[in-house]
Coordinates of C-alpha atoms in Angstrom, one line a residue:
Chain A
M1241 CA 26.8 78.1 270.6
S1242 CA 25.7 75.4 268.2
W1243 CA 23.5 72.5 269.5
L1244 CA 26.4 70.2 268.8
T1245 CA 28.7 72.1 271.1
R1246 CA 26.0 72.3 273.7
V1247 CA 25.5 68.5 273.6
R1248 CA 29.1 67.9 273.7
N1249 CA 29.7 70.2 276.7
S1250 CA 26.9 68.7 278.7
L1251 CA 28.5 65.3 278.3
P1252 CA 30.3 64.5 281.5
F1253 CA 32.9 62.2 279.8
A1254 CA 33.8 64.4 276.8
P1255 CA 36.4 67.1 277.5
R1256 CA 34.7 70.6 277.5
R1257 CA 35.7 72.6 274.5
E1258 CA 35.7 76.5 274.0
T1259 CA 33.2 77.4 271.4
P1260 CA 35.0 78.3 268.2
D1261 CA 31.9 80.2 266.9
N1262 CA 33.4 83.6 267.6
L1263 CA 36.8 82.9 266.4
W1264 CA 36.3 84.6 263.1
V1265 CA 34.3 87.7 262.3
K1266 CA 33.4 88.8 258.8
C1267 CA 34.1 92.5 258.0
P1268 CA 30.6 93.9 257.2
S1269 CA 32.1 96.1 254.5
C1270 CA 34.7 94.1 252.6
N1271 CA 33.4 90.7 253.7
E1272 CA 36.9 89.6 254.6
M1273 CA 37.2 86.9 257.3
L1274 CA 39.2 88.2 260.2
F1275 CA 40.5 86.6 263.3
T1276 CA 38.3 88.1 266.1
K1277 CA 41.3 88.6 268.2
E1278 CA 43.1 90.4 265.4
Y1279 CA 40.0 92.6 264.7
E1280 CA 39.6 93.5 268.3
D1281 CA 43.1 94.2 268.9
N1282 CA 42.8 96.6 266.0
L1283 CA 40.0 98.3 267.9
S1284 CA 37.4 96.7 265.8
V1285 CA 38.5 98.4 262.7
C1286 CA 39.0 96.1 259.6
P1287 CA 42.7 95.9 258.8
R1288 CA 42.0 95.3 255.2
C1289 CA 39.5 98.1 254.3
N1290 CA 39.6 100.4 257.3
Y1291 CA 36.0 99.8 258.0
H1292 CA 35.2 101.2 261.6
G1293 CA 33.0 98.5 263.2
R1294 CA 30.3 99.4 265.7
I1295 CA 31.4 98.8 269.3
G1296 CA 29.7 98.8 272.6
A1297 CA 29.9 101.2 275.5
D1298 CA 32.5 99.3 277.5
A1299 CA 34.8 98.7 274.5
R1300 CA 34.6 102.3 273.7
L1301 CA 35.4 103.5 277.3
N1302 CA 38.3 101.1 277.6
Q1303 CA 39.7 102.4 274.3
L1304 CA 39.4 106.1 275.2
M1305 CA 39.9 106.3 278.9
D1306 CA 42.9 105.5 281.2
E1307 CA 42.4 102.5 283.4
G1308 CA 40.5 102.9 286.6
Y1309 CA 37.6 105.0 285.4
E1310 CA 34.3 105.1 287.4
L1311 CA 31.0 104.3 285.7
L1312 CA 28.3 106.8 286.6
P1313 CA 25.1 105.1 288.0
A1314 CA 22.4 104.8 285.2
P1315 CA 19.6 107.3 286.3
E1316 CA 16.3 105.8 287.2
V1317 CA 13.5 106.9 284.7
Q1318 CA 9.9 106.2 284.3
E1319 CA 9.7 102.8 282.3
D1320 CA 7.4 102.8 279.2
P1321 CA 5.5 105.9 280.0
L1322 CA 3.1 105.7 277.0
K1323 CA 2.3 101.9 277.5
F1324 CA 3.6 101.5 274.0
R1325 CA 3.0 98.4 271.9
D1326 CA 3.5 98.0 268.2
S1327 CA 3.9 94.3 267.0
K1328 CA 5.5 93.8 270.5
R1329 CA 5.3 95.5 273.8
Y1330 CA 8.0 98.1 274.4
T1331 CA 8.7 96.6 277.8
E1332 CA 9.4 93.3 275.9
R1333 CA 11.8 95.1 273.6
L1334 CA 13.6 96.7 276.5
K1335 CA 13.8 93.3 278.3
Q1336 CA 15.4 91.7 275.0
A1337 CA 17.8 94.7 274.7
R1338 CA 18.9 94.4 278.3
A1339 CA 19.4 90.5 278.0
K1340 CA 22.0 91.3 275.5
N1341 CA 23.7 94.4 277.0
P1342 CA 25.6 95.0 280.1
H1343 CA 24.0 98.4 280.5
P1344 CA 20.3 99.1 281.2
D1345 CA 19.9 101.7 278.3
A1346 CA 21.7 103.1 275.3
F1347 CA 23.9 105.8 277.0
T1348 CA 26.6 105.0 279.6
A1349 CA 28.8 107.6 281.1
A1350 CA 32.0 107.4 283.0
V1351 CA 34.4 109.8 284.8
G1352 CA 38.0 109.4 284.7
T1353 CA 41.1 110.5 282.7
I1354 CA 42.2 110.4 279.2
V1355 CA 46.1 110.3 279.0
G1356 CA 45.9 111.9 282.5
Q1357 CA 43.3 114.6 281.8
K1358 CA 40.1 114.5 283.7
A1359 CA 36.9 114.2 281.7
V1360 CA 33.5 112.7 281.7
V1361 CA 32.8 110.5 278.6
G1362 CA 29.4 109.5 277.6
V1363 CA 29.0 106.7 275.0
Q1364 CA 25.7 105.9 273.1
D1365 CA 25.5 102.3 272.1
F1366 CA 24.0 101.5 268.9
M1367 CA 23.6 97.8 270.0
F1368 CA 20.9 98.9 272.4
M1369 CA 17.8 99.5 270.4
G1370 CA 19.7 101.4 267.7
G1371 CA 21.1 103.7 270.3
S1372 CA 17.8 105.4 270.3
M1373 CA 17.2 108.6 272.4
G1374 CA 14.5 108.0 275.0
M1375 CA 14.2 109.3 278.5
A1376 CA 16.9 107.1 279.9
V1377 CA 19.4 108.4 277.3
G1378 CA 18.4 111.9 278.0
A1379 CA 18.7 111.5 281.7
A1380 CA 22.1 109.8 281.4
F1381 CA 23.3 112.7 279.2
V1382 CA 22.1 115.2 281.7
A1383 CA 23.8 113.3 284.6
G1384 CA 27.1 113.1 282.6
A1385 CA 26.9 116.9 282.0
E1386 CA 26.1 117.5 285.7
R1387 CA 29.2 115.4 286.7
A1388 CA 31.4 117.4 284.4
L1389 CA 30.1 120.7 285.8
E1390 CA 30.8 119.3 289.3
E1391 CA 34.3 118.1 288.4
K1392 CA 34.8 121.2 286.4
C1393 CA 36.2 119.1 283.5
G1394 CA 35.3 118.5 279.9
F1395 CA 32.3 116.4 278.6
I1396 CA 33.0 114.1 275.8
V1397 CA 30.0 112.4 274.1
V1398 CA 30.4 109.6 271.6
T1399 CA 27.2 109.5 269.6
A1400 CA 25.6 106.6 267.7
A1401 CA 21.9 106.5 267.2
G1402 CA 19.1 106.1 264.5
G1403 CA 17.4 108.9 266.2
A1404 CA 14.7 109.3 268.9
R1405 CA 13.0 106.3 270.5
M1406 CA 9.7 106.1 268.8
Q1407 CA 8.3 104.0 271.6
E1408 CA 8.5 107.0 273.9
G1409 CA 6.7 109.2 271.4
I1410 CA 7.0 113.0 272.2
L1411 CA 8.8 112.3 275.4
S1412 CA 11.9 111.1 273.4
L1413 CA 11.5 114.4 271.3
M1414 CA 11.7 116.5 274.5
Q1415 CA 15.1 115.1 275.1
M1416 CA 16.3 117.4 272.4
P1417 CA 15.8 120.7 274.4
R1418 CA 16.5 118.8 277.5
A1419 CA 20.1 117.8 276.4
T1420 CA 20.5 121.4 274.9
V1421 CA 19.9 123.0 278.4
M1422 CA 23.0 121.1 279.5
T1423 CA 25.3 121.9 276.5
R1424 CA 24.5 125.5 277.3
R1425 CA 25.3 125.2 280.9
L1426 CA 28.7 123.7 280.0
R1427 CA 29.4 126.4 277.7
E1428 CA 28.5 129.1 280.3
A1429 CA 30.6 127.3 282.9
G1430 CA 33.6 127.5 280.2
L1431 CA 34.0 123.7 280.0
P1432 CA 34.7 122.0 276.8
Y1433 CA 32.1 119.8 275.2
I1434 CA 33.5 117.6 272.4
V1435 CA 31.3 115.4 270.3
V1436 CA 32.7 112.2 268.6
L1437 CA 30.3 111.2 265.8
T1438 CA 30.4 107.5 265.0
D1439 CA 28.4 105.3 262.6
P1440 CA 25.5 106.0 262.6
T1441 CA 24.5 109.4 264.0
T1442 CA 21.0 110.5 262.6
G1443 CA 17.7 112.1 263.4
G1444 CA 17.0 114.0 266.6
V1445 CA 20.3 113.1 268.1
T1446 CA 22.2 114.8 265.2
A1447 CA 19.6 117.7 265.4
S1448 CA 20.4 118.4 269.2
Y1449 CA 23.5 117.5 271.2
A1450 CA 25.5 115.9 268.4
M1451 CA 25.9 119.2 266.6
L1452 CA 26.3 121.5 269.6
G1453 CA 29.9 120.5 270.4
D1454 CA 32.8 123.0 270.7
V1455 CA 34.7 120.6 268.5
H1456 CA 33.2 117.8 266.3
I1457 CA 35.1 114.7 265.5
A1458 CA 33.9 112.0 263.2
E1459 CA 35.1 108.5 262.6
P1460 CA 36.0 107.6 259.1
G1461 CA 33.0 106.5 257.0
A1462 CA 30.5 107.2 259.7
L1463 CA 27.0 108.0 258.4
I1464 CA 25.9 111.3 260.0
G1465 CA 22.8 113.2 259.0
F1466 CA 19.5 114.6 259.9
A1467 CA 17.1 112.8 257.6
G1468 CA 17.3 109.1 256.6
Q1469 CA 18.5 108.3 253.1
R1470 CA 15.4 106.5 252.1
V1471 CA 13.2 109.4 253.3
I1472 CA 15.4 111.9 251.2
Q1473 CA 15.1 109.6 248.2
E1474 CA 11.4 109.2 248.6
T1475 CA 11.0 113.0 248.9
I1476 CA 13.3 114.3 246.1
R1477 CA 13.3 111.2 243.7
E1478 CA 16.8 111.6 242.8
Q1479 CA 20.0 109.6 243.1
L1480 CA 21.9 110.6 246.3
P1481 CA 25.6 111.8 245.6
D1482 CA 28.4 109.4 246.3
G1483 CA 29.6 109.4 249.9
F1484 CA 26.5 111.5 250.9
Q1485 CA 26.2 112.0 254.7
R1486 CA 29.5 110.3 255.3
A1487 CA 31.9 111.7 257.8
E1488 CA 34.2 112.9 254.9
Y1489 CA 31.2 114.6 253.3
L1490 CA 30.3 116.4 256.5
H1491 CA 34.0 117.5 256.8
A1492 CA 34.0 118.8 253.3
H1493 CA 30.8 120.7 254.1
G1494 CA 32.1 122.3 257.3
M1495 CA 30.0 120.3 259.8
V1496 CA 32.8 118.5 261.6
D1497 CA 36.3 119.8 262.4
M1498 CA 38.1 116.5 261.7
V1499 CA 37.8 112.9 260.6
V1500 CA 40.0 110.8 263.0
P1501 CA 40.7 107.1 262.8
R1502 CA 39.8 105.2 265.8
R1503 CA 43.3 104.4 266.8
D1504 CA 44.2 108.2 267.0
L1505 CA 41.0 109.2 268.9
R1506 CA 42.5 109.0 272.4
T1507 CA 45.5 111.1 271.7
T1508 CA 43.4 113.6 269.7
L1509 CA 41.0 113.9 272.6
S1510 CA 43.9 114.4 275.0
T1511 CA 45.5 117.0 272.8
L1512 CA 42.2 119.0 272.4
L1513 CA 41.6 118.8 276.2
G1514 CA 45.0 120.2 276.7
Y1515 CA 44.1 123.3 274.7
M1516 CA 40.5 123.6 276.1
Q1517 CA 41.2 124.3 279.7
P1518 CA 38.5 126.2 281.6
A1519 CA 39.3 130.0 281.2
K1520 CA 40.4 131.6 284.5
A1521 CA 37.7 133.7 286.0
A1522 CA 38.5 137.4 285.6
Chain B
M1405 CA -17.6 125.2 250.0
I1406 CA -16.1 123.1 252.8
S1407 CA -14.4 119.9 252.0
Y1408 CA -15.5 117.1 254.2
L1409 CA -13.2 114.6 255.8
E1410 CA -13.9 110.8 255.6
F1411 CA -15.2 110.6 259.2
E1412 CA -17.5 113.6 258.5
K1413 CA -19.5 111.7 255.9
P1414 CA -22.7 111.5 258.0
V1415 CA -22.6 115.3 258.4
A1416 CA -21.9 115.8 254.8
E1417 CA -24.9 113.5 253.8
L1418 CA -27.1 115.5 256.1
Q1419 CA -25.9 118.8 254.5
A1420 CA -26.5 117.5 251.1
R1421 CA -30.1 116.6 252.1
I1422 CA -30.7 120.0 253.5
S1423 CA -29.5 121.6 250.2
E1424 CA -31.6 119.2 248.1
L1425 CA -34.7 120.0 250.3
R1426 CA -34.0 123.6 250.0
A1427 CA -33.8 123.3 246.2
S1428 CA -37.0 121.3 245.7
A1429 CA -39.0 123.5 248.1
E1430 CA -38.2 126.5 246.0
G1431 CA -40.2 125.1 243.1
D1432 CA -43.1 123.7 245.1
G1433 CA -43.7 126.6 247.3
I1434 CA -44.2 124.3 250.3
D1435 CA -43.1 125.8 253.7
I1436 CA -40.3 123.5 255.1
T1437 CA -38.7 126.0 257.4
A1438 CA -39.4 123.9 260.5
E1439 CA -38.0 120.7 258.8
L1440 CA -34.9 122.6 257.7
Q1441 CA -34.3 123.9 261.2
R1442 CA -34.5 120.5 262.6
L1443 CA -32.1 119.0 260.1
E1444 CA -29.7 122.0 260.6
R1445 CA -29.7 121.3 264.3
K1446 CA -29.3 117.7 263.9
S1447 CA -26.3 118.2 261.6
Q1448 CA -24.8 120.6 264.1
D1449 CA -25.4 118.2 267.0
L1450 CA -23.7 115.4 264.8
L1451 CA -20.8 117.7 264.1
K1452 CA -20.4 118.5 267.8
S1453 CA -20.5 114.9 268.9
T1454 CA -18.2 113.8 266.2
Y1455 CA -15.7 116.4 267.2
A1456 CA -16.0 115.8 270.9
S1457 CA -14.5 112.3 270.4
L1458 CA -12.0 112.4 267.6
S1459 CA -9.4 109.7 267.5
P1460 CA -5.8 110.5 267.1
W1461 CA -5.8 109.7 263.6
Q1462 CA -8.8 111.8 262.8
K1463 CA -7.3 114.6 264.7
T1464 CA -4.3 114.2 262.5
Q1465 CA -6.6 114.8 259.5
V1466 CA -8.0 117.8 261.1
A1467 CA -4.6 119.2 261.8
R1468 CA -3.7 118.8 258.2
H1469 CA -6.9 120.0 256.8
P1470 CA -6.2 122.0 253.5
A1471 CA -8.5 124.8 254.8
R1472 CA -7.1 125.0 258.2
P1473 CA -5.7 128.5 259.0
H1474 CA -2.1 128.9 258.6
F1475 CA 0.6 131.4 259.7
L1476 CA -0.2 134.1 257.2
D1477 CA -4.0 133.8 258.1
Y1478 CA -3.2 134.4 261.7
V1479 CA -0.8 137.2 260.8
N1480 CA -3.8 139.1 259.7
S1481 CA -6.4 137.8 262.2
V1482 CA -4.5 137.6 265.4
F1483 CA -1.7 140.2 264.9
E1484 CA -1.4 143.7 263.5
D1485 CA 1.2 145.7 261.8
F1486 CA 3.3 142.6 260.9
V1487 CA 6.6 143.7 259.4
P1488 CA 8.1 140.7 257.8
L1489 CA 11.8 140.2 257.8
G1490 CA 13.7 138.1 255.5
G1491 CA 16.9 136.1 255.1
D1492 CA 19.6 134.3 257.3
R1493 CA 22.5 136.5 256.2
H1494 CA 24.5 133.4 255.2
Y1495 CA 22.7 131.7 252.3
G1496 CA 19.1 132.7 251.4
E1497 CA 15.6 133.4 252.3
D1498 CA 13.3 130.4 253.3
Q1499 CA 9.6 130.9 252.8
A1500 CA 8.7 127.8 254.9
I1501 CA 9.6 129.7 258.0
L1502 CA 8.4 133.4 258.2
G1503 CA 8.9 136.0 260.8
G1504 CA 8.9 139.6 261.7
F1505 CA 7.8 142.3 264.1
A1506 CA 4.1 142.4 264.9
R1507 CA 1.7 143.6 267.4
L1508 CA -0.8 141.5 269.5
G1509 CA -3.4 143.7 271.1
G1510 CA -0.9 146.5 271.5
R1511 CA 2.0 144.4 272.7
K1512 CA 5.1 144.5 270.6
V1513 CA 6.4 141.0 269.7
M1514 CA 8.8 139.0 267.5
L1515 CA 6.4 136.7 265.5
I1516 CA 8.0 133.4 263.9
G1517 CA 6.3 130.5 262.5
H1518 CA 5.9 127.8 259.7
E1519 CA 3.8 128.6 256.6
K1520 CA 2.5 125.6 254.7
G1521 CA 0.6 127.4 251.8
H1522 CA -3.0 126.8 250.8
D1523 CA -2.9 125.8 247.1
T1524 CA -0.5 124.3 244.8
Q1525 CA 1.3 127.4 244.0
T1526 CA 1.7 128.7 247.6
R1527 CA 2.5 125.2 248.8
L1528 CA 5.5 125.1 246.4
K1529 CA 6.5 128.6 247.4
H1530 CA 6.4 127.7 251.1
N1531 CA 7.9 124.1 250.5
F1532 CA 4.8 122.7 252.4
G1533 CA 6.0 124.4 255.6
M1534 CA 9.2 122.2 255.6
G1535 CA 11.9 124.5 256.7
K1536 CA 15.5 124.4 255.4
P1537 CA 18.6 125.4 257.4
E1538 CA 18.4 129.0 256.2
G1539 CA 14.8 129.1 257.6
Y1540 CA 16.0 127.9 261.0
R1541 CA 19.1 130.3 260.8
K1542 CA 16.6 133.1 260.0
A1543 CA 14.6 132.2 263.1
I1544 CA 17.9 132.3 265.2
R1545 CA 18.7 135.7 263.8
L1546 CA 15.2 137.0 264.6
M1547 CA 15.3 135.5 268.2
E1548 CA 18.5 137.1 268.9
M1549 CA 17.4 140.4 267.6
A1550 CA 14.2 140.1 269.8
G1551 CA 16.4 139.5 272.8
R1552 CA 18.3 142.7 272.1
F1553 CA 15.2 144.8 271.8
G1554 CA 13.2 143.4 274.4
L1555 CA 10.6 141.9 272.4
P1556 CA 8.8 138.7 273.5
V1557 CA 8.9 135.9 270.9
V1558 CA 5.7 134.3 269.8
T1559 CA 6.0 131.2 267.5
L1560 CA 3.3 129.4 265.6
V1561 CA 4.3 125.9 264.8
D1562 CA 2.9 124.1 261.8
T1563 CA 5.2 121.7 259.9
S1564 CA 5.3 118.0 259.1
G1565 CA 9.1 118.3 259.7
A1566 CA 12.2 119.9 258.6
F1567 CA 12.9 119.4 254.9
P1568 CA 14.7 116.1 254.1
G1569 CA 16.7 117.0 250.9
I1570 CA 20.3 116.8 249.7
E1571 CA 20.8 120.5 249.9
A1572 CA 19.4 120.7 253.4
E1573 CA 21.9 118.1 254.6
E1574 CA 24.6 119.8 252.8
R1575 CA 24.1 123.0 254.6
G1576 CA 23.6 121.6 258.0
Q1577 CA 20.1 120.9 258.6
A1578 CA 20.7 119.1 262.0
E1579 CA 23.0 121.9 263.2
A1580 CA 20.6 124.6 262.2
I1581 CA 17.8 122.9 264.2
A1582 CA 20.0 122.2 267.2
R1583 CA 21.1 125.9 267.2
S1584 CA 17.6 127.2 266.8
T1585 CA 16.5 125.1 269.9
E1586 CA 19.5 126.6 271.8
A1587 CA 18.5 130.0 270.8
C1588 CA 14.9 129.5 272.2
L1589 CA 16.5 128.4 275.5
A1590 CA 18.9 131.2 275.6
L1591 CA 16.2 134.0 275.1
P1592 CA 16.3 136.7 277.7
V1593 CA 12.8 137.7 276.8
P1594 CA 9.3 135.7 277.2
M1595 CA 8.7 133.1 274.7
V1596 CA 5.2 131.6 274.0
A1597 CA 5.0 128.8 271.4
T1598 CA 1.7 127.4 270.0
I1599 CA 1.3 124.2 267.9
V1600 CA -1.5 125.5 265.5
G1601 CA -1.5 122.4 263.2
E1602 CA 1.2 119.8 263.0
G1603 CA 4.1 119.8 265.3
G1604 CA 6.5 117.4 263.4
S1605 CA 9.7 116.3 265.2
G1606 CA 12.8 118.5 265.4
G1607 CA 11.6 120.8 262.8
A1608 CA 8.9 121.8 265.4
V1609 CA 11.0 121.6 268.5
A1610 CA 13.5 124.2 266.9
L1611 CA 10.7 126.8 267.3
A1612 CA 8.9 125.4 270.4
S1613 CA 11.5 125.1 273.2
A1614 CA 9.6 127.8 275.1
E1615 CA 8.6 128.3 278.7
R1616 CA 4.9 128.2 277.8
V1617 CA 3.8 125.8 275.0
L1618 CA 0.3 125.9 273.8
M1619 CA -1.7 123.7 271.5
L1620 CA -4.8 124.3 269.5
E1621 CA -7.4 121.7 270.4
H1622 CA -7.2 119.6 267.4
A1623 CA -3.4 120.1 266.7
I1624 CA -0.9 117.2 266.9
Y1625 CA 2.6 117.1 268.1
S1626 CA 4.9 114.0 267.6
V1627 CA 8.4 112.7 267.4
I1628 CA 7.7 111.3 263.9
S1629 CA 4.4 111.3 261.6
P1630 CA 2.0 108.5 262.3
E1631 CA 2.8 107.2 258.8
G1632 CA 6.5 107.3 259.4
S1633 CA 6.2 105.5 262.7
A1634 CA 3.8 102.9 261.2
S1635 CA 6.1 102.1 258.3
I1636 CA 9.1 101.6 260.7
L1637 CA 7.5 99.8 263.6
W1638 CA 4.6 98.0 261.9
R1639 CA 6.4 97.9 258.4
T1640 CA 3.4 99.4 256.6
A1641 CA 2.2 102.9 256.4
E1642 CA -1.4 101.6 256.6
K1643 CA -1.1 101.2 260.4
A1644 CA -0.9 104.9 260.8
P1645 CA -4.1 105.1 262.8
Q1646 CA -2.6 102.6 265.3
A1647 CA 0.6 104.4 265.4
A1648 CA -1.1 107.9 266.1
E1649 CA -3.0 106.2 268.8
A1650 CA 0.1 104.6 270.4
M1651 CA 2.4 107.6 270.2
K1652 CA 0.0 110.0 272.1
V1653 CA 0.0 112.9 269.6
T1654 CA -3.1 114.9 270.7
A1655 CA -3.3 118.0 272.7
Q1656 CA -5.3 116.3 275.4
D1657 CA -2.6 113.5 275.9
L1658 CA 0.2 115.8 275.8
H1659 CA -1.3 118.1 278.4
Q1660 CA -1.7 115.1 280.6
L1661 CA 2.0 114.2 280.1
G1662 CA 3.1 117.8 280.9
V1663 CA 4.5 118.3 277.5
I1664 CA 2.2 121.2 276.8
D1665 CA 0.9 123.9 279.2
R1666 CA -2.5 124.8 277.7
I1667 CA -5.0 123.8 275.1
V1668 CA -6.6 126.7 273.1
P1669 CA -10.2 125.6 272.1
E1670 CA -11.3 125.5 268.6
P1671 CA -14.8 126.1 267.3
V1672 CA -17.1 123.0 266.7
G1673 CA -16.0 121.2 263.6
G1674 CA -12.3 122.5 263.9
A1675 CA -10.4 125.7 263.3
H1676 CA -11.2 125.8 259.5
R1677 CA -15.0 126.0 260.1
D1678 CA -14.7 129.4 261.8
P1679 CA -11.2 130.8 261.4
Q1680 CA -12.3 134.1 263.1
V1681 CA -13.4 132.4 266.3
T1682 CA -10.2 130.4 266.2
A1683 CA -8.1 133.6 265.8
E1684 CA -10.0 135.3 268.8
A1685 CA -9.2 132.3 271.2
L1686 CA -5.7 132.2 270.0
A1687 CA -5.2 136.0 270.6
Q1688 CA -6.7 135.8 274.0
A1689 CA -4.5 132.8 275.0
I1690 CA -1.3 134.1 273.8
G1691 CA -2.0 137.6 275.2
E1692 CA -2.8 136.1 278.7
E1693 CA 0.5 134.1 278.6
L1694 CA 2.6 137.0 277.6
D1695 CA 1.1 139.2 280.3
A1696 CA 1.7 136.6 282.9
L1697 CA 5.4 136.4 281.8
S1698 CA 5.9 140.2 281.6
G1699 CA 7.9 141.5 284.4
K1700 CA 10.1 138.3 284.8
T1701 CA 13.8 138.9 284.5
A1702 CA 15.9 137.2 281.8
R1703 CA 17.3 134.9 284.5
Q1704 CA 13.9 133.8 285.7
L1705 CA 12.7 133.2 282.2
R1706 CA 15.7 131.0 281.3
R1707 CA 15.4 129.2 284.5
M1708 CA 11.6 128.6 283.8
R1709 CA 12.5 127.2 280.3
E1710 CA 15.3 125.0 281.7
D1711 CA 13.2 123.6 284.6
R1712 CA 10.4 123.0 282.3
F1713 CA 12.4 120.7 280.0
L1714 CA 14.6 119.2 282.5
G1715 CA 11.4 118.2 284.4
I1716 CA 9.4 116.6 281.6
G1717 CA 8.8 113.0 282.3
V1718 CA 10.6 113.0 285.5
G1719 CA 7.5 112.8 287.7
Q1720 CA 7.6 109.3 289.3
P1721 CA 10.6 107.3 288.3
R1722 CA 9.6 103.6 288.5
R1723 CA 11.6 100.7 289.2
R1724 CA 13.4 99.4 286.3
L1725 CA 12.4 95.8 285.0
R1726 CA 15.3 93.6 284.4

């Protein structure tokens, strides 16, 4: 809201006006100015260049799941276990992130149906501290997997993260084996675990639960990799190939099963769940 | 000839004085034995007090010391009858991650670990201990085989991180690390991991997801290198000492956090000052851990491992600030 709007709206005699600030959005890829409404109706995909914009957990759940899904409670975890401080306190960073986000951390899970098929869906939100994986993300992943085990249904995880949350140091690294314990349990229970990789998915998240799915789906153009591009460039001092670490590149190298545009995700997931029914115990 | 680290300068100066004295006394024929003994004792005390209170950043330098013993040193000093096994059967042979059959005081084990190399030639050969997908896939192959033949798995972790390069990404570095972590968790046999130098991020976890995780006294274990963290969070790698402090990377801190189970003592002045003593302490610690785990069923071992990782950091949940 601009100061002018604020002043205008606080005047009792002037008619209140809806803020026009978010009427337009600029596509981060092709710079085209788009009507926000049009952009959102198109699932936050640019109608001109097909850029798949980053979306929050609620938008994602609404796009993928049938109405009436139930959000799982966010698990309570130890806050700021290392009393971490860089240029700012970690607790301060958390507060700021929470002020801008409807959820208390970067992983939100829900149970419900996708075109009528039961599933637990976990969504990592890049808007919350870069989606980074700390104890809260790990705990929410575990809780989501546990719910899927209880409900005997599939677990679908939509990943988006720069990697581990550095402010939690080694405890964030420990989320890698922690999540892997759960993906193993799902497999042993014969339940499908499907990963939807979105922009960006890198670091410790890619090197654990994002690469352990029965099926890997990537959104077009998503950056997916282990090491960051700058780190690679500094290490090898070579030009990176075109499209390096993009969804299509990973598909070509056998790391994801398919690249699926956002508008087809919901039906793709439902088709997959239809095939991946828990095997009947012998 | 030992190479001194920056913070060891006072010790280095004392040692230089001792050498000088010795040289000059030889010509003069004066008896300075008592003085030399006094200085030696002083130097030893200084070394001891310095190492008793190393900062996390100083420990980082000790953990990376070029003369610190590496995998191939331990292969000969801790283990016997090492039979190296090579290749991932898919793509190639990675010399950054080595492994094979070995004996530890009579116990048959599968030994796997990172090798950094000790001079330019060997560092290049072992890619500075930075594993590629084929290295992690070799580790998976060896772990699966260990499971089939009932051999406990012993890993020695010493890497700044998995290799960040084009071909590593192309061949699925992330997937290889994830699967290696999974292979650890799935083992039906005991697994004891020891961080002997640097435990760098996912490249370390992939070989350290064991039910018992040990650390040498001056080793470090972290989610990202102090330099990496500093350049991201402080926007300059020069803040690495602060980053090392804030991230809690030392064996002592990690033991308190419940991330590691046991600290293996190093000789005064670090592992590189007396590799033999280090090897003996390591052999004893790993041996004791293996003995304590022997007799457990596959189910019990997996359960231990799962509970261990699910339980880390879960101690006392505190109210969320909002």
